[in-house]
Amino acid sequence: MSRPLTAALLLALLLGASPLAAGVVEVRIKLPVRAKIDLAGRRTVAIAPFITVGREGAGRQSESSVDVQQEFERHLTKLLRRETDLKLVESGRVDYPTYELDLLSRNRDFWRALGERLQTDLILTGSLDFDVQDKSGYRTEEYVSPYDGRTYYRQVLVEQTGFEYDIVFQVYDGRTGELLFHDNFKDFKQIEGEKADPLLGMFENLRALEDRIAGVFTQKQVEASRLLLTD
Amino acid sequence: MAESARRILMLMALALAMAGCGSARPAKDAASQARFGIEMARRGLWSEALFRFQAAGGARPDDARLLNNQAVALEALGRFDEALAAYREALRLAPENRQVRQNFNRFNEFYQGFRPPPPAPAPTP
């Protein structure tokens, strides 16, 4: 093919053809997440005592002085007041027919009777498992000798405490006793120090789970990424 | 014979080049509108971004990338039904485009959870 012809074809391709290599720009958008429970026509809520679950196992530290149930219910009350328009009804003492959550969740009569007694549209309950673990251990660390300037590896003891919070969260219809919502919220935090304050660990866990718990009752926003395409 | 074939090829090449020049201006305008739209999207000004992507799309209605960008802007503005239609059109035009498909899949995952449940059928008398 002659040189002018090749040049003309090249020019034609450059000017006429659409660009093939697209650039990509990542952007963040905010998307709504619908509340898990429809609150239309529901105005009142009662927090029935959450059942605390204990665990035994290696690495588990002795029981802390924190009242897990009381701290959680106080936190939940605060959260509901802040995030919803629901009116909180005091549940007082509740005598559960069983402490097996599976059995309890099938006992519609019990929840309906409790709802009727408390005159509440919704009843919150579930179980709490707060676990404090000794996560101390040896880690390999690099160090440069001040004598010969060479790099060596050594074992160092790192003291850390792990805090694991496992919440089974249930919402019952106070009028029918029907289980409206059931989910498991879990969080794990690791804090430096062999004897880190369990209360601090618990609040770190609860803060991390706050949005998920609030999302049961209110519409929340989440961030998502999308790709914009350029020439 | 070879000479006439070369002439025909030359003429065809020139015609193609001229056609390219003819469409260059709107294409350039569309490109600058789209670039501005992306800048607005980066700043979170999604109404303005959508306007620019639509303006660019007017000049290049078959450009899957512009339709993808419109869909993202519509999604950011909460106009989910329109976003769905725009994503579908973008995918129809560029079914192999990985980024468009990725956006669509993410949108779809979100939208399935967000879309209100269909109303219960009316009881029969």
Short mmCIF file of C-alpha atoms in Angstrom, two decimals:
data_model
loop_
_atom_site.label_atom_id
_atom_site.label_comp_id
_atom_site.label_asym_id
_atom_site.label_seq_id
_atom_site.Cartn_x
_atom_site.Cartn_y
_atom_site.Cartn_z
CA MET A 1 0.00 0.00 0.00
CA SER A 2 1.35 3.45 -0.94
CA ARG A 3 2.38 5.90 1.78
CA PRO A 4 -0.36 8.57 1.09
CA LEU A 5 -3.01 5.86 1.13
CA THR A 6 -1.76 4.46 4.46
CA ALA A 7 -1.68 7.96 5.94
CA ALA A 8 -5.22 8.69 4.74
CA LEU A 9 -6.51 5.44 6.25
CA LEU A 10 -4.76 6.16 9.53
CA LEU A 11 -6.23 9.65 9.62
CA ALA A 12 -9.66 8.23 8.90
CA LEU A 13 -9.31 5.79 11.76
CA LEU A 14 -8.11 8.47 14.16
CA LEU A 15 -10.86 10.95 13.35
CA GLY A 16 -13.75 8.73 12.52
CA ALA A 17 -13.56 5.86 14.92
CA SER A 18 -14.88 6.15 18.45
CA PRO A 19 -12.30 5.89 21.20
CA LEU A 20 -11.77 2.34 22.33
CA ALA A 21 -9.77 2.73 25.51
CA ALA A 22 -12.09 4.07 28.19
CA GLY A 23 -10.87 5.55 31.46
CA VAL A 24 -12.54 4.70 34.73
CA VAL A 25 -13.28 7.01 37.64
CA GLU A 26 -14.49 5.52 40.90
CA VAL A 27 -17.08 7.58 42.78
CA ARG A 28 -18.91 7.10 46.06
CA ILE A 29 -22.68 7.39 46.26
CA LYS A 30 -25.05 7.21 49.19
CA LEU A 31 -27.85 4.70 49.02
CA PRO A 32 -30.79 4.29 51.36
CA VAL A 33 -31.29 1.04 53.23
CA ARG A 34 -34.85 0.37 54.20
CA ALA A 35 -35.67 -0.34 57.85
CA LYS A 36 -36.03 -4.05 58.53
CA ILE A 37 -39.34 -3.52 60.30
CA ASP A 38 -42.24 -1.48 59.04
CA LEU A 39 -43.08 0.91 61.86
CA ALA A 40 -46.30 2.16 60.28
CA GLY A 41 -49.00 1.98 62.93
CA ARG A 42 -46.51 0.97 65.62
CA ARG A 43 -45.79 3.50 68.31
CA THR A 44 -44.59 1.68 71.41
CA VAL A 45 -41.75 -0.69 72.18
CA ALA A 46 -40.68 -2.61 75.26
CA ILE A 47 -37.27 -4.09 75.90
CA ALA A 48 -37.71 -7.47 77.54
CA PRO A 49 -34.60 -8.70 79.39
CA PHE A 50 -31.93 -10.05 77.07
CA ILE A 51 -30.63 -13.45 78.08
CA THR A 52 -26.92 -13.44 78.84
CA VAL A 53 -24.94 -16.37 77.56
CA GLY A 54 -21.64 -17.50 79.09
CA ARG A 55 -18.88 -19.36 77.34
CA GLU A 56 -15.94 -21.38 78.52
CA GLY A 57 -12.80 -21.97 76.56
CA ALA A 58 -9.09 -21.48 76.13
CA GLY A 59 -7.93 -17.87 76.23
CA ARG A 60 -11.08 -16.72 77.95
CA GLN A 61 -10.42 -14.35 80.82
CA SER A 62 -12.20 -14.47 84.13
CA GLU A 63 -15.63 -12.87 84.32
CA SER A 64 -15.44 -9.10 84.37
CA SER A 65 -17.33 -6.84 86.71
CA VAL A 66 -19.38 -5.41 83.83
CA ASP A 67 -23.12 -6.03 83.95
CA VAL A 68 -23.55 -7.01 80.32
CA GLN A 69 -27.34 -7.06 80.33
CA GLN A 70 -27.77 -3.75 82.08
CA GLU A 71 -25.16 -1.99 79.96
CA PHE A 72 -26.67 -3.29 76.74
CA GLU A 73 -30.23 -2.37 77.64
CA ARG A 74 -29.13 1.12 78.66
CA HIS A 75 -27.33 1.49 75.33
CA LEU A 76 -30.31 0.16 73.39
CA THR A 77 -32.71 2.52 75.18
CA LYS A 78 -30.48 5.47 74.32
CA LEU A 79 -30.23 4.33 70.70
CA LEU A 80 -33.99 3.89 70.29
CA ARG A 81 -34.70 7.32 71.80
CA ARG A 82 -32.17 8.93 69.48
CA GLU A 83 -33.02 7.12 66.25
CA THR A 84 -36.75 6.45 66.43
CA ASP A 85 -40.01 8.07 67.50
CA LEU A 86 -41.06 4.95 69.36
CA LYS A 87 -42.27 5.38 72.90
CA LEU A 88 -40.46 3.11 75.34
CA VAL A 89 -42.54 1.03 77.69
CA GLU A 90 -40.96 -0.36 80.88
CA SER A 91 -41.07 -4.14 80.76
CA GLY A 92 -40.31 -4.71 84.44
CA ARG A 93 -39.63 -8.27 85.52
CA VAL A 94 -40.39 -10.91 82.91
CA ASP A 95 -40.59 -14.59 83.80
CA TYR A 96 -39.59 -16.55 80.74
CA PRO A 97 -41.09 -20.01 80.41
CA THR A 98 -37.69 -21.16 79.08
CA TYR A 99 -34.26 -19.67 78.46
CA GLU A 100 -33.85 -21.44 75.15
CA LEU A 101 -34.25 -18.74 72.53
CA ASP A 102 -35.38 -21.18 69.86
CA LEU A 103 -38.21 -22.42 72.04
CA LEU A 104 -39.08 -18.91 73.17
CA SER A 105 -39.32 -17.62 69.62
CA ARG A 106 -41.91 -20.28 68.79
CA ASN A 107 -44.02 -19.43 71.84
CA ARG A 108 -46.36 -16.91 70.24
CA ASP A 109 -48.84 -17.12 73.11
CA PHE A 110 -46.19 -15.98 75.56
CA TRP A 111 -45.22 -12.93 73.47
CA ARG A 112 -48.84 -12.03 72.75
CA ALA A 113 -49.66 -12.20 76.47
CA LEU A 114 -46.61 -10.11 77.33
CA GLY A 115 -47.52 -7.55 74.66
CA GLU A 116 -51.04 -7.35 76.02
CA ARG A 117 -49.82 -6.95 79.60
CA LEU A 118 -47.35 -4.20 78.64
CA GLN A 119 -49.70 -2.63 76.07
CA THR A 120 -46.90 -2.42 73.56
CA ASP A 121 -46.75 -2.79 69.80
CA LEU A 122 -43.24 -4.24 69.73
CA ILE A 123 -41.12 -6.31 72.09
CA LEU A 124 -37.35 -6.51 71.76
CA THR A 125 -35.35 -9.35 73.22
CA GLY A 126 -32.60 -11.81 72.41
CA SER A 127 -29.35 -13.00 73.88
CA LEU A 128 -26.01 -11.40 74.67
CA ASP A 129 -22.61 -13.01 74.73
CA PHE A 130 -19.73 -10.75 75.67
CA ASP A 131 -16.41 -12.49 75.65
CA VAL A 132 -13.07 -11.13 76.89
CA GLN A 133 -10.07 -13.00 75.55
CA ASP A 134 -6.38 -12.84 76.27
CA LYS A 135 -4.87 -12.40 72.83
CA SER A 136 -1.29 -11.88 73.99
CA GLY A 137 1.35 -13.73 72.08
CA TYR A 138 4.80 -13.65 70.57
CA ARG A 139 5.41 -11.85 67.30
CA THR A 140 8.53 -11.86 65.16
CA GLU A 141 10.13 -8.44 64.93
CA GLU A 142 13.04 -7.11 62.87
CA TYR A 143 15.80 -5.23 64.64
CA VAL A 144 19.13 -3.76 63.59
CA SER A 145 22.01 -4.45 65.93
CA PRO A 146 23.77 -1.25 67.09
CA TYR A 147 27.03 -3.23 67.30
CA ASP A 148 27.37 -4.68 63.84
CA GLY A 149 24.55 -2.88 61.93
CA ARG A 150 23.09 -6.20 60.77
CA THR A 151 19.39 -7.06 60.78
CA TYR A 152 18.23 -9.79 63.14
CA TYR A 153 14.83 -11.22 64.02
CA ARG A 154 13.61 -11.55 67.56
CA GLN A 155 10.48 -12.70 69.35
CA VAL A 156 8.57 -10.04 71.31
CA LEU A 157 5.66 -10.51 73.63
CA VAL A 158 2.66 -8.41 72.56
CA GLU A 159 -0.02 -8.04 75.19
CA GLN A 160 -3.49 -7.67 73.73
CA THR A 161 -7.04 -8.24 74.86
CA GLY A 162 -9.82 -9.28 72.51
CA PHE A 163 -13.45 -8.31 73.01
CA GLU A 164 -16.13 -10.23 71.21
CA TYR A 165 -19.77 -9.27 71.34
CA ASP A 166 -22.37 -11.60 69.92
CA ILE A 167 -25.97 -10.41 70.00
CA VAL A 168 -29.02 -12.34 68.91
CA PHE A 169 -31.62 -9.67 68.30
CA GLN A 170 -35.31 -10.43 68.05
CA VAL A 171 -38.38 -8.27 67.60
CA TYR A 172 -41.88 -9.56 68.32
CA ASP A 173 -45.24 -8.13 67.42
CA GLY A 174 -46.86 -7.29 70.77
CA ARG A 175 -50.36 -7.80 69.36
CA THR A 176 -49.92 -11.16 67.63
CA GLY A 177 -46.81 -12.59 69.26
CA GLU A 178 -45.29 -13.11 65.82
CA LEU A 179 -41.51 -12.99 65.44
CA LEU A 180 -40.98 -10.02 63.08
CA PHE A 181 -37.22 -9.92 62.96
CA HIS A 182 -34.31 -12.12 63.96
CA ASP A 183 -30.64 -11.45 63.33
CA ASN A 184 -27.23 -12.05 64.76
CA PHE A 185 -24.92 -9.05 65.21
CA LYS A 186 -21.27 -9.76 65.94
CA ASP A 187 -18.23 -7.62 66.50
CA PHE A 188 -14.66 -8.26 67.55
CA LYS A 189 -12.20 -5.64 68.77
CA GLN A 190 -8.62 -6.01 69.88
CA ILE A 191 -7.12 -3.52 72.30
CA GLU A 192 -3.49 -3.28 73.40
CA GLY A 193 -2.72 -4.27 76.94
CA GLU A 194 -3.16 -7.51 78.83
CA LYS A 195 -5.85 -6.14 81.10
CA ALA A 196 -7.66 -3.65 78.89
CA ASP A 197 -10.83 -2.26 80.45
CA PRO A 198 -13.76 -4.57 79.55
CA LEU A 199 -16.16 -1.63 79.65
CA LEU A 200 -14.07 0.14 77.02
CA GLY A 201 -14.02 -3.00 74.89
CA MET A 202 -17.76 -3.45 75.24
CA PHE A 203 -18.48 0.10 74.17
CA GLU A 204 -16.18 -0.22 71.18
CA ASN A 205 -18.21 -3.30 70.18
CA LEU A 206 -21.52 -1.57 70.74
CA ARG A 207 -20.49 1.52 68.83
CA ALA A 208 -19.53 -0.68 65.88
CA LEU A 209 -22.91 -2.43 65.99
CA GLU A 210 -25.01 0.70 66.53
CA ASP A 211 -25.82 1.32 62.87
CA ARG A 212 -26.92 -2.25 62.30
CA ILE A 213 -29.20 -2.20 65.32
CA ALA A 214 -30.64 1.19 64.39
CA GLY A 215 -31.14 -0.08 60.84
CA VAL A 216 -33.75 -2.52 62.14
CA PHE A 217 -36.05 0.41 62.92
CA THR A 218 -34.98 3.30 60.70
CA GLN A 219 -33.93 3.88 57.14
CA LYS A 220 -30.17 4.31 57.03
CA GLN A 221 -27.74 5.36 54.35
CA VAL A 222 -24.81 3.32 53.19
CA GLU A 223 -21.95 4.33 50.95
CA ALA A 224 -21.38 2.41 47.77
CA SER A 225 -18.88 2.75 44.97
CA ARG A 226 -19.66 2.99 41.28
CA LEU A 227 -17.59 3.45 38.16
CA LEU A 228 -17.93 6.39 35.80
CA LEU A 229 -16.51 5.87 32.35
CA THR A 230 -14.57 8.47 30.39
CA ASP A 231 -13.33 8.76 26.81
CA MET B 1 -6.59 -1.76 -12.90
CA ALA B 2 -4.38 -1.57 -9.83
CA GLU B 3 -4.23 2.20 -10.22
CA SER B 4 -8.05 2.54 -10.26
CA ALA B 5 -8.37 0.27 -7.23
CA ARG B 6 -5.88 2.42 -5.37
CA ARG B 7 -7.83 5.55 -6.33
CA ILE B 8 -11.07 4.06 -5.05
CA LEU B 9 -9.39 3.12 -1.77
CA MET B 10 -7.90 6.60 -1.48
CA LEU B 11 -11.33 8.19 -2.06
CA MET B 12 -12.93 5.92 0.50
CA ALA B 13 -10.25 6.80 3.06
CA LEU B 14 -10.72 10.50 2.44
CA ALA B 15 -14.50 10.17 2.73
CA LEU B 16 -14.07 8.39 6.05
CA ALA B 17 -11.68 11.08 7.27
CA MET B 18 -14.10 13.83 6.22
CA ALA B 19 -16.96 12.06 7.93
CA GLY B 20 -14.83 11.96 11.05
CA CYS B 21 -14.10 15.70 10.78
CA GLY B 22 -17.79 16.42 10.30
CA SER B 23 -18.75 14.72 13.54
CA ALA B 24 -15.76 16.00 15.46
CA ARG B 25 -17.38 19.12 16.87
CA PRO B 26 -20.45 17.57 18.52
CA ALA B 27 -18.25 14.70 19.65
CA LYS B 28 -15.83 17.15 21.20
CA ASP B 29 -18.70 19.01 22.87
CA ALA B 30 -20.07 15.74 24.17
CA ALA B 31 -16.66 14.81 25.51
CA SER B 32 -16.26 18.11 27.34
CA GLN B 33 -19.80 17.85 28.76
CA ALA B 34 -19.05 14.34 29.95
CA ARG B 35 -15.76 15.41 31.52
CA PHE B 36 -17.51 18.25 33.32
CA GLY B 37 -20.18 15.81 34.46
CA ILE B 38 -17.52 13.58 35.98
CA GLU B 39 -15.97 16.53 37.78
CA MET B 40 -19.39 17.42 39.22
CA ALA B 41 -19.97 13.79 40.24
CA ARG B 42 -16.63 13.77 42.04
CA ARG B 43 -17.85 16.75 44.05
CA GLY B 44 -21.13 15.03 44.81
CA LEU B 45 -23.17 17.47 42.67
CA TRP B 46 -25.23 14.76 41.08
CA SER B 47 -28.03 16.86 39.53
CA GLU B 48 -25.47 18.86 37.60
CA ALA B 49 -23.57 15.71 36.70
CA LEU B 50 -26.74 14.10 35.37
CA PHE B 51 -27.56 17.19 33.30
CA ARG B 52 -24.09 17.06 31.71
CA PHE B 53 -24.22 13.33 31.03
CA GLN B 54 -27.64 13.74 29.41
CA ALA B 55 -26.40 16.67 27.33
CA ALA B 56 -23.44 14.58 26.18
CA GLY B 57 -25.76 11.64 25.54
CA GLY B 58 -27.89 13.80 23.26
CA ALA B 59 -24.97 14.01 20.84
CA ARG B 60 -23.95 10.37 21.33
CA PRO B 61 -27.16 8.44 22.11
CA ASP B 62 -25.51 5.07 21.48
CA ASP B 63 -22.60 5.60 23.83
CA ALA B 64 -22.89 2.97 26.54
CA ARG B 65 -20.38 4.81 28.74
CA LEU B 66 -22.56 7.92 28.85
CA LEU B 67 -25.61 5.82 29.60
CA ASN B 68 -23.68 4.11 32.38
CA ASN B 69 -22.75 7.51 33.83
CA GLN B 70 -26.37 8.66 33.60
CA ALA B 71 -27.45 5.51 35.42
CA VAL B 72 -24.95 6.13 38.24
CA ALA B 73 -26.13 9.75 38.58
CA LEU B 74 -29.78 8.64 38.63
CA GLU B 75 -28.93 6.10 41.29
CA ALA B 76 -27.18 8.74 43.40
CA LEU B 77 -30.29 10.93 43.07
CA GLY B 78 -32.56 8.13 44.22
CA ARG B 79 -34.30 7.77 40.83
CA PHE B 80 -33.88 4.02 40.87
CA ASP B 81 -36.40 2.98 38.20
CA GLU B 82 -34.78 5.34 35.70
CA ALA B 83 -31.33 4.14 36.77
CA LEU B 84 -32.40 0.55 36.10
CA ALA B 85 -33.61 1.49 32.61
CA ALA B 86 -30.38 3.36 31.85
CA TYR B 87 -28.19 0.47 33.05
CA ARG B 88 -30.21 -1.97 30.94
CA GLU B 89 -29.83 0.21 27.86
CA ALA B 90 -26.08 0.59 28.49
CA LEU B 91 -25.76 -3.18 28.78
CA ARG B 92 -27.80 -3.71 25.64
CA LEU B 93 -25.35 -1.48 23.76
CA ALA B 94 -22.21 -2.87 25.38
CA PRO B 95 -22.96 -6.32 26.79
CA GLU B 96 -19.26 -7.11 27.14
CA ASN B 97 -18.34 -3.99 29.09
CA ARG B 98 -17.01 -5.22 32.43
CA GLN B 99 -17.42 -1.93 34.29
CA VAL B 100 -21.02 -1.40 33.19
CA ARG B 101 -21.84 -4.96 34.23
CA GLN B 102 -20.13 -4.50 37.58
CA ASN B 103 -22.14 -1.32 38.24
CA PHE B 104 -25.34 -3.02 37.16
CA ASN B 105 -24.73 -6.03 39.39
CA ARG B 106 -24.04 -3.83 42.41
CA PHE B 107 -27.09 -1.71 41.68
CA ASN B 108 -29.25 -4.77 41.24
CA GLU B 109 -28.09 -6.26 44.53
CA PHE B 110 -28.99 -3.05 46.32
CA TYR B 111 -32.27 -2.55 44.46
CA GLN B 112 -33.57 -6.06 45.15
CA GLY B 113 -33.34 -5.33 48.86
CA PHE B 114 -34.66 -1.81 48.64
CA ARG B 115 -37.59 -2.17 46.26
CA PRO B 116 -40.87 -2.26 48.19
CA PRO B 117 -42.55 -5.67 48.15
CA PRO B 118 -45.36 -6.00 45.61
CA PRO B 119 -48.80 -5.28 47.06
CA ALA B 120 -50.75 -8.29 48.20
CA PRO B 121 -53.40 -9.37 45.68
CA ALA B 122 -56.83 -7.99 46.41
CA PRO B 123 -59.16 -10.55 47.95
CA THR B 124 -61.63 -11.98 45.49
CA PRO B 125 -65.26 -11.26 46.34
#
